[in-house]
Coordinates of C-alpha atoms in Angstrom, one line a residue:
H46 CA -26.0 -1.9 -9.0
Y47 CA -28.2 0.9 -7.9
F48 CA -25.4 3.5 -8.4
S49 CA -24.9 2.1 -11.9
L50 CA -28.6 2.5 -12.6
V51 CA -28.5 6.1 -11.3
C52 CA -25.4 6.9 -13.3
M53 CA -26.9 5.6 -16.6
F54 CA -30.2 7.3 -15.9
F55 CA -28.6 10.7 -15.7
I56 CA -26.3 10.0 -18.6
C57 CA -29.4 9.2 -20.6
M58 CA -31.0 12.5 -19.5
W59 CA -27.9 14.5 -20.4
P60 CA -28.9 16.8 -23.4
D61 CA -27.0 16.3 -26.6
G62 CA -24.4 19.0 -26.7
V63 CA -20.7 19.5 -27.0
S64 CA -19.8 18.1 -23.6
Y65 CA -22.0 15.1 -24.0
R66 CA -20.5 14.4 -27.4
A67 CA -17.0 14.6 -25.9
F68 CA -17.9 12.0 -23.3
R69 CA -20.0 9.7 -25.5
T70 CA -17.0 8.0 -27.2
Q71 CA -15.3 7.5 -23.9
L72 CA -18.5 5.9 -22.5
W73 CA -18.7 3.6 -25.5
I74 CA -15.1 2.4 -25.0
Y75 CA -15.8 2.0 -21.2
T76 CA -19.0 -0.1 -22.0
L77 CA -17.1 -2.3 -24.4
Y78 CA -14.3 -2.9 -21.9
T79 CA -16.8 -3.6 -19.1
G80 CA -18.5 -6.2 -21.4
F81 CA -15.1 -7.8 -22.1
V82 CA -14.3 -8.1 -18.4
Q83 CA -17.7 -9.6 -17.7
I84 CA -17.0 -12.3 -20.3
L85 CA -13.6 -13.0 -18.6
Q86 CA -15.3 -13.2 -15.2
T87 CA -18.0 -15.6 -16.5
R88 CA -15.3 -17.8 -18.0
Y89 CA -13.4 -17.7 -14.7
Q90 CA -16.5 -18.6 -12.7
M91 CA -17.4 -21.4 -15.1
A92 CA -13.9 -22.9 -14.8
R93 CA -13.9 -22.7 -11.0
L94 CA -17.3 -24.3 -10.7
Y95 CA -16.4 -27.0 -13.2
T96 CA -13.3 -27.8 -11.1
L97 CA -15.4 -27.9 -7.9
R98 CA -18.0 -30.2 -9.5
A99 CA -15.2 -32.5 -10.8
L100 CA -13.8 -32.7 -7.2
G101 CA -17.3 -33.5 -5.8
Q102 CA -17.4 -30.2 -3.8
A103 CA -20.2 -28.6 -5.7
N104 CA -23.5 -29.6 -7.3
I105 CA -24.5 -28.8 -10.8
M106 CA -27.0 -26.2 -9.7
D107 CA -24.5 -24.3 -7.4
V108 CA -23.6 -20.7 -8.3
A109 CA -20.3 -19.0 -7.7
N110 CA -21.5 -17.0 -4.7
S111 CA -23.3 -19.8 -2.8
D112 CA -21.9 -21.1 0.5
S113 CA -21.3 -24.5 -0.9
T114 CA -18.7 -23.2 -3.3
Q115 CA -16.1 -21.4 -1.3
I116 CA -13.8 -20.6 -4.1
R117 CA -10.2 -20.1 -2.9
W118 CA -7.3 -18.4 -4.7
A119 CA -6.7 -19.9 -8.1
P120 CA -3.8 -19.2 -10.5
N121 CA -6.2 -18.0 -13.2
M122 CA -7.5 -15.4 -10.8
T123 CA -4.1 -13.7 -11.2
F124 CA -4.9 -13.4 -14.9
L125 CA -8.2 -11.8 -14.2
L126 CA -7.1 -9.2 -11.6
P127 CA -5.3 -6.8 -14.0
F128 CA -8.5 -6.6 -16.1
L129 CA -10.6 -5.9 -13.0
F130 CA -8.3 -3.2 -11.7
G131 CA -8.1 -1.7 -15.2
G132 CA -11.9 -1.5 -15.4
Q133 CA -12.0 0.1 -11.9
A134 CA -9.3 2.6 -12.9
F135 CA -11.3 3.4 -16.1
T136 CA -14.4 4.0 -13.8
L137 CA -12.4 6.3 -11.6
F138 CA -11.1 8.1 -14.7
N139 CA -14.7 8.6 -15.9
A140 CA -15.7 10.0 -12.5
I141 CA -12.8 12.5 -12.5
W142 CA -13.4 13.5 -16.1
L143 CA -17.1 14.1 -15.4
L144 CA -16.5 16.1 -12.2
K145 CA -13.9 18.2 -14.0
A146 CA -16.3 18.8 -16.8
F147 CA -18.9 20.0 -14.4
H148 CA -16.5 22.5 -12.9
R149 CA -15.9 23.8 -16.4
G150 CA -19.6 24.7 -16.5
V151 CA -21.3 21.8 -18.3
E152 CA -24.7 20.4 -17.5
W153 CA -25.6 19.2 -14.0
Q154 CA -26.0 15.6 -15.2
A155 CA -22.2 15.4 -15.5
C156 CA -21.9 16.1 -11.8
V157 CA -24.4 13.5 -10.7
A158 CA -23.0 10.9 -13.1
G159 CA -19.5 11.7 -11.9
V160 CA -20.4 11.2 -8.3
A161 CA -22.1 7.9 -9.2
F162 CA -19.0 6.7 -11.1
L163 CA -16.9 7.7 -8.1
V164 CA -19.0 5.7 -5.7
I165 CA -18.9 2.7 -8.0
A166 CA -15.1 2.9 -8.5
I167 CA -14.4 3.2 -4.7
G168 CA -16.9 0.4 -3.9
N169 CA -15.5 -1.9 -6.5
I170 CA -11.9 -1.3 -5.6
F171 CA -12.6 -1.9 -1.9
T172 CA -14.6 -5.1 -2.6
V173 CA -11.9 -6.6 -4.8
V174 CA -9.1 -5.8 -2.4
M175 CA -11.0 -7.2 0.6
T176 CA -11.9 -10.3 -1.4
I177 CA -8.3 -10.9 -2.4
R178 CA -7.2 -10.4 1.3
R179 CA -9.9 -12.8 2.5
K180 CA -8.9 -15.5 -0.1
R181 CA -5.2 -15.1 0.8
L182 CA -5.9 -15.4 4.5
D183 CA -8.2 -18.4 3.9
D184 CA -5.5 -20.1 2.0
K185 CA -2.9 -19.4 4.7
G186 CA -5.3 -20.8 7.3
D187 CA -5.8 -24.0 5.3
V188 CA -2.0 -24.5 5.0
A189 CA -1.6 -24.0 8.8
K190 CA -4.3 -26.5 9.5
K191 CA -2.7 -29.1 7.2
K192 CA 0.7 -28.7 9.0
V193 CA -0.9 -29.4 12.4

């Protein structure tokens, strides 16, 4: 979240010019897509928590990241993953675009925002891949325990 804050701070400081105007529309599309993905994530978390509450495994005040709601792999997560990776690819694309623009000689804000976008993209991709891996391993461990 701090890198997102830094990124937006420097984009807001970027003077209005040809390079900023070229990036502005791309940033608007990225922002709209990110908002759409956040809505999908919220719906996914609401559905998972509803399921856990119905099974008696979670309380009404639990949140998705609490220890009492260990959410395992769900089929609707498969629906969500392409949108997550699409957003992360878009973030990586923004980083590359900004860094290339800086090399063409635009304002320094493009470089700082590009580096921040790059850190965000790499961090998000790593986090999602590790989460998927952990959920898959947890599910395999649960199946092995049931067989014993």
